[in-house]
Short mmCIF file of N, CA, C and O in Angstrom, two decimals:
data_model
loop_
_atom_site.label_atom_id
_atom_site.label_comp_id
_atom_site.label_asym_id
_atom_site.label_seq_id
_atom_site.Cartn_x
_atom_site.Cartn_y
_atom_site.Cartn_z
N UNK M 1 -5.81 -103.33 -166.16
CA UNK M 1 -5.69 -102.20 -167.06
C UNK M 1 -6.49 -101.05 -166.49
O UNK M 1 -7.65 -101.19 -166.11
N UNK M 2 -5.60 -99.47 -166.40
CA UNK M 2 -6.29 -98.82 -165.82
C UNK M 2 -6.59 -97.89 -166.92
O UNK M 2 -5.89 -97.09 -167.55
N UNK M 3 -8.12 -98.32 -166.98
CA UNK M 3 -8.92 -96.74 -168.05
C UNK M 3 -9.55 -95.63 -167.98
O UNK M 3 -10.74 -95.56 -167.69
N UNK M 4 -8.90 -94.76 -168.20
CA UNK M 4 -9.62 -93.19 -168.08
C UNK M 4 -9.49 -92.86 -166.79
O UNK M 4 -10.25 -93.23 -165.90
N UNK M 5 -8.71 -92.29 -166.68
CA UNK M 5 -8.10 -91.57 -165.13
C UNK M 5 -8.78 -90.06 -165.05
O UNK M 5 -7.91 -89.58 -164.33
N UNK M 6 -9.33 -89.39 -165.18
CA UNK M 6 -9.40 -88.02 -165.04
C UNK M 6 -9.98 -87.60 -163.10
O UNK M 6 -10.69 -88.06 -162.21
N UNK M 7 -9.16 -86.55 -163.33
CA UNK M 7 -9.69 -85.30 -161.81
C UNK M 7 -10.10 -83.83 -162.37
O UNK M 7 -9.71 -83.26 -163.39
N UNK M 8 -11.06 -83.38 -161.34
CA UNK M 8 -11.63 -82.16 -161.39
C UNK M 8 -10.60 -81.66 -161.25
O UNK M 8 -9.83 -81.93 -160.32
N UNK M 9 -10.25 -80.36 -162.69
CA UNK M 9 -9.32 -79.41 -162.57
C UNK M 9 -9.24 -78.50 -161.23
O UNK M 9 -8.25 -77.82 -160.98
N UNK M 10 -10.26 -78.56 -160.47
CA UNK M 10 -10.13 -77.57 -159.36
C UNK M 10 -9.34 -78.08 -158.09
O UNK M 10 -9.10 -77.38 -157.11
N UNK M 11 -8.78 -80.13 -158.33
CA UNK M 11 -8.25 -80.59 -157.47
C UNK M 11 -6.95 -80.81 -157.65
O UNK M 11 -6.18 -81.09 -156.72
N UNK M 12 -6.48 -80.66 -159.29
CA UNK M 12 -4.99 -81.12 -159.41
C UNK M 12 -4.05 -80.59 -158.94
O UNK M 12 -4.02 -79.53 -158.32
N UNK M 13 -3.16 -81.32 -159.22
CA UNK M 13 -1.94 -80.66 -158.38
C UNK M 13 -1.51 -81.18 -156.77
O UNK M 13 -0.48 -81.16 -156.11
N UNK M 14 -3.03 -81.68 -156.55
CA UNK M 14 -3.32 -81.99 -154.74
C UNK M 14 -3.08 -83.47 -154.27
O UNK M 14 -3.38 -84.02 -153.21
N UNK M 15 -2.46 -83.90 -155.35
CA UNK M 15 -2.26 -85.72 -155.16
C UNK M 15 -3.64 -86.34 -155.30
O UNK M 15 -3.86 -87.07 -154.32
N UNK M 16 -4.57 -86.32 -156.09
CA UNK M 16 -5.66 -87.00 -156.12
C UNK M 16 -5.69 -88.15 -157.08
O UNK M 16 -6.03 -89.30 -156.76
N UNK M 17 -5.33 -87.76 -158.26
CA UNK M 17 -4.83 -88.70 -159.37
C UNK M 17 -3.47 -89.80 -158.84
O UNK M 17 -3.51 -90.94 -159.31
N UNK M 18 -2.33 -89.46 -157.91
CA UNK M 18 -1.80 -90.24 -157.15
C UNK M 18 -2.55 -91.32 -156.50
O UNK M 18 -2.71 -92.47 -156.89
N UNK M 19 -2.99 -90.75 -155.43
CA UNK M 19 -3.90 -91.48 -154.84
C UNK M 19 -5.06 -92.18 -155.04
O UNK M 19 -5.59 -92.80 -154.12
N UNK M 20 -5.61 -92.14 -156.38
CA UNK M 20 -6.33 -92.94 -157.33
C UNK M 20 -5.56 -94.37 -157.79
O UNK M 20 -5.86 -95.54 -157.56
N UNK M 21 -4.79 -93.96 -158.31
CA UNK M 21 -3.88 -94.90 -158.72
C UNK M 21 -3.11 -95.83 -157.75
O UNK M 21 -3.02 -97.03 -158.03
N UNK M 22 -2.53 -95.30 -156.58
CA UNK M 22 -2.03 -96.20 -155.17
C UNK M 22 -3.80 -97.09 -155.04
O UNK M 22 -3.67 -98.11 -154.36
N UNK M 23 -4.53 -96.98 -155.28
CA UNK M 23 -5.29 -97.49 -155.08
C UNK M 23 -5.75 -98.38 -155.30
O UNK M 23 -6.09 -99.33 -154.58
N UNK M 24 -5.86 -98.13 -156.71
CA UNK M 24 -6.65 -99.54 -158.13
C UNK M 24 -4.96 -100.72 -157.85
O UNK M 24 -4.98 -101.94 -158.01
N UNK M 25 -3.55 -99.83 -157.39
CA UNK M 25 -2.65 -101.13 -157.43
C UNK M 25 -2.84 -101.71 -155.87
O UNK M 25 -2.64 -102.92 -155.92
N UNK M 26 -3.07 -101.38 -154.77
CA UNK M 26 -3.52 -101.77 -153.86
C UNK M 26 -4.86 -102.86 -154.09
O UNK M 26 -4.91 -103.93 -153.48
N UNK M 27 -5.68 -102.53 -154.83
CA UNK M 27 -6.55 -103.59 -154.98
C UNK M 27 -5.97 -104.52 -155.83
O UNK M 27 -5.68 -105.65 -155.45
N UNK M 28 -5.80 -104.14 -156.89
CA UNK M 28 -4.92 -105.11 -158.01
C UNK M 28 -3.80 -106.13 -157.37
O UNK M 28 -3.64 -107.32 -157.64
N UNK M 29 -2.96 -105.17 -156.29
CA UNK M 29 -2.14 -106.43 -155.27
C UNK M 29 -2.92 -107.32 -154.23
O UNK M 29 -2.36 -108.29 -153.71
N UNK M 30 -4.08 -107.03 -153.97
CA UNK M 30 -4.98 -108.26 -153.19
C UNK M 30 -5.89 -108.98 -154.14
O UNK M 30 -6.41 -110.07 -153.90
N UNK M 31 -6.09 -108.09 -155.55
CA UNK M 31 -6.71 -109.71 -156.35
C UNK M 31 -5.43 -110.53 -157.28
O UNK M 31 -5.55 -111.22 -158.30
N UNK M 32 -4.66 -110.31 -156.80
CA UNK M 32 -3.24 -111.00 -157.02
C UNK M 32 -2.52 -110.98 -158.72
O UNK M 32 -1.68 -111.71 -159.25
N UNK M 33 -3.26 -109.85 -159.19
CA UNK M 33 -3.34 -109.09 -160.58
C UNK M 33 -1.25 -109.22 -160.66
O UNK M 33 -0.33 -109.01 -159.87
N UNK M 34 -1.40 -109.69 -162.11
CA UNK M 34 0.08 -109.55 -162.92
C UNK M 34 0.51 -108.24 -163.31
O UNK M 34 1.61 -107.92 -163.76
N UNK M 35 -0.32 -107.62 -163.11
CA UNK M 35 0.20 -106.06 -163.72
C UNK M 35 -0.67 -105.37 -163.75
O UNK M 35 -1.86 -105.65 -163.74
N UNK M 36 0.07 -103.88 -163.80
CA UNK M 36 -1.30 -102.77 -163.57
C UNK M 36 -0.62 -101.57 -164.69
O UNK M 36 0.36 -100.86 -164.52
N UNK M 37 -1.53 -101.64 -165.87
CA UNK M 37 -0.76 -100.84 -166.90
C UNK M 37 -1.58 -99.37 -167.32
O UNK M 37 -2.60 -99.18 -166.66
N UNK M 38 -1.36 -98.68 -167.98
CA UNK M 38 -2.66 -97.51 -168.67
C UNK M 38 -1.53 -97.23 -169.95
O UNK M 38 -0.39 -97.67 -170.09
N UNK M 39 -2.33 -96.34 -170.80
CA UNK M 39 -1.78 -95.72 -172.20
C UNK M 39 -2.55 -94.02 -170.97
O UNK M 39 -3.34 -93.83 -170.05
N UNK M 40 -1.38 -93.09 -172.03
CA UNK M 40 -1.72 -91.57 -172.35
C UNK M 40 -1.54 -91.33 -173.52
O UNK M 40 -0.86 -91.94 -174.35
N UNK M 41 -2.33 -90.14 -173.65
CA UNK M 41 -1.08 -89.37 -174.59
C UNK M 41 0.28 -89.27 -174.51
O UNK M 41 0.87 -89.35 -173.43
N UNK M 42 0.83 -89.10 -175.58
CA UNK M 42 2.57 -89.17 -175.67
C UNK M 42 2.26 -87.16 -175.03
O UNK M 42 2.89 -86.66 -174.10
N UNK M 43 1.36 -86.54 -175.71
CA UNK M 43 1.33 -84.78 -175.70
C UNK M 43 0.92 -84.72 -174.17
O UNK M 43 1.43 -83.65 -173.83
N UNK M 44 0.43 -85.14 -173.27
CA UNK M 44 -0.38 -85.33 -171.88
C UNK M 44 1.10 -85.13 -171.13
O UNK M 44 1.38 -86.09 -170.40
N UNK M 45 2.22 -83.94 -171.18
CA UNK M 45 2.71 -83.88 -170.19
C UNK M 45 2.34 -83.93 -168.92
O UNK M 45 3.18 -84.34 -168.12
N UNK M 46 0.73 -83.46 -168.31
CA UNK M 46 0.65 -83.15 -167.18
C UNK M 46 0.67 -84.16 -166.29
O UNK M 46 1.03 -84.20 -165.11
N UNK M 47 0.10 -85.22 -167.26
CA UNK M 47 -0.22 -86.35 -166.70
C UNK M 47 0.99 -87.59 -167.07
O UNK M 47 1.07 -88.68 -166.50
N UNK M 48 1.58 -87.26 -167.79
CA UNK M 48 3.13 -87.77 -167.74
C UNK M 48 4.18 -87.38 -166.43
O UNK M 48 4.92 -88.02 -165.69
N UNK M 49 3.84 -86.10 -166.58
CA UNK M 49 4.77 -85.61 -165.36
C UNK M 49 4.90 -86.91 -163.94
O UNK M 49 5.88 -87.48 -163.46
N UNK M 50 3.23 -87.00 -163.61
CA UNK M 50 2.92 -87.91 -162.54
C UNK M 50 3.14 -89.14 -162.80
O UNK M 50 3.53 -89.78 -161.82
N UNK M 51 3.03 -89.72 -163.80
CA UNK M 51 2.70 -91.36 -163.97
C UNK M 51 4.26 -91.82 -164.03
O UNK M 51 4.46 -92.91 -163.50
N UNK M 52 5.70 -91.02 -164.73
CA UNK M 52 7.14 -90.98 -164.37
C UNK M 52 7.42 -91.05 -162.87
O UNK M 52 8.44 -91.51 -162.36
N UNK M 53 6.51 -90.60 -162.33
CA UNK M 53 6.89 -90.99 -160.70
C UNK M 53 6.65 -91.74 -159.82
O UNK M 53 7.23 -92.02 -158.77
N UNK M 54 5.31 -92.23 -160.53
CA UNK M 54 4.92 -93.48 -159.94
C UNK M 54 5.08 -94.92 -160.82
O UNK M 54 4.87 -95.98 -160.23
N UNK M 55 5.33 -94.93 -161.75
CA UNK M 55 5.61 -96.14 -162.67
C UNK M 55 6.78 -95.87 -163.67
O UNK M 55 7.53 -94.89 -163.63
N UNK M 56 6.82 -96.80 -164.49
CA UNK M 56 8.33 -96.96 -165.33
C UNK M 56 7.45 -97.14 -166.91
O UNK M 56 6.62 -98.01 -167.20
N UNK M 57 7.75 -96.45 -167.42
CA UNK M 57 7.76 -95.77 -168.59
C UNK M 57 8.55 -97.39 -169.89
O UNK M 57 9.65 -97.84 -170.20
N UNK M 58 7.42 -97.59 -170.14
CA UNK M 58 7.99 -98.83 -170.82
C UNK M 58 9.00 -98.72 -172.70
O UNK M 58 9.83 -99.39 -173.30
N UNK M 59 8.29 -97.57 -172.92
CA UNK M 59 8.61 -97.22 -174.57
C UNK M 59 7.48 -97.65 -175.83
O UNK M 59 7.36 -97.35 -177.01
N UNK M 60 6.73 -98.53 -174.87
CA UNK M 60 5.56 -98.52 -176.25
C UNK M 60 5.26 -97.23 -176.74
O UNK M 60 5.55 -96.19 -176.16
N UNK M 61 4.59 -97.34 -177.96
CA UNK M 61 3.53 -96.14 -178.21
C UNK M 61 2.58 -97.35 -179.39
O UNK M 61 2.91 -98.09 -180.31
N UNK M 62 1.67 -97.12 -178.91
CA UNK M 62 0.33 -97.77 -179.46
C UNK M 62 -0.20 -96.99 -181.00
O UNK M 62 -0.22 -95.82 -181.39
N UNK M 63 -0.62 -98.33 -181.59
CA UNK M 63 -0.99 -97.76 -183.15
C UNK M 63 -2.31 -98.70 -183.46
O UNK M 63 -2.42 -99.91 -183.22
N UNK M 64 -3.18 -97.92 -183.98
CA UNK M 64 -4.66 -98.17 -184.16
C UNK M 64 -4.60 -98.23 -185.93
O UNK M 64 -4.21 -97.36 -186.71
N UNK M 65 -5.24 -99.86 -186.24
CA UNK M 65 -6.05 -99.72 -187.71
C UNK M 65 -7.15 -99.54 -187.66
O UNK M 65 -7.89 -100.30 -187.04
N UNK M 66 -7.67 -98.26 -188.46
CA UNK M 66 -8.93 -98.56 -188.45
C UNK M 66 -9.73 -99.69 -189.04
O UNK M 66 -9.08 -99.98 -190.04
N UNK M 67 -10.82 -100.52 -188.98
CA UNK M 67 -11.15 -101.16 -189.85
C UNK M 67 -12.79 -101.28 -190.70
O UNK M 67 -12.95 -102.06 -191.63
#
């Protein structure tokens, strides 16, 4: 499970957040990991934009009780 992805606004755009991510699944494929998932925002186009290009978009959307 990948949590909390963020890049310095002064780098986006530059493949850094890509290349974050080729990464944690590069390790995740040598500790022989079943899957490599994250949540966004549904509103997080920016970061939708990218994650549509590198992964497949399953249709969840996650719902929290408080308790």
């Amino acid at each position: 499970y990948l949590q909390d992805l963020f890049t310095d606004e002064a780098v986006r755009g530059r493949g850094v957040a890509r290349a974050l991510i080729e990464q944690v699944a590069v390790v995740s494929r040598e500790r022989q990991a079943a899957r490599l998932y994250w949540l966004t925002q549904e509103t997080n186009r920016t970061a939708r934009t990218l994650y549509d290009k590198v992964a497949q978009f399953k249709g969840f959307i996650r719902y929290d009780l408080p308790l």
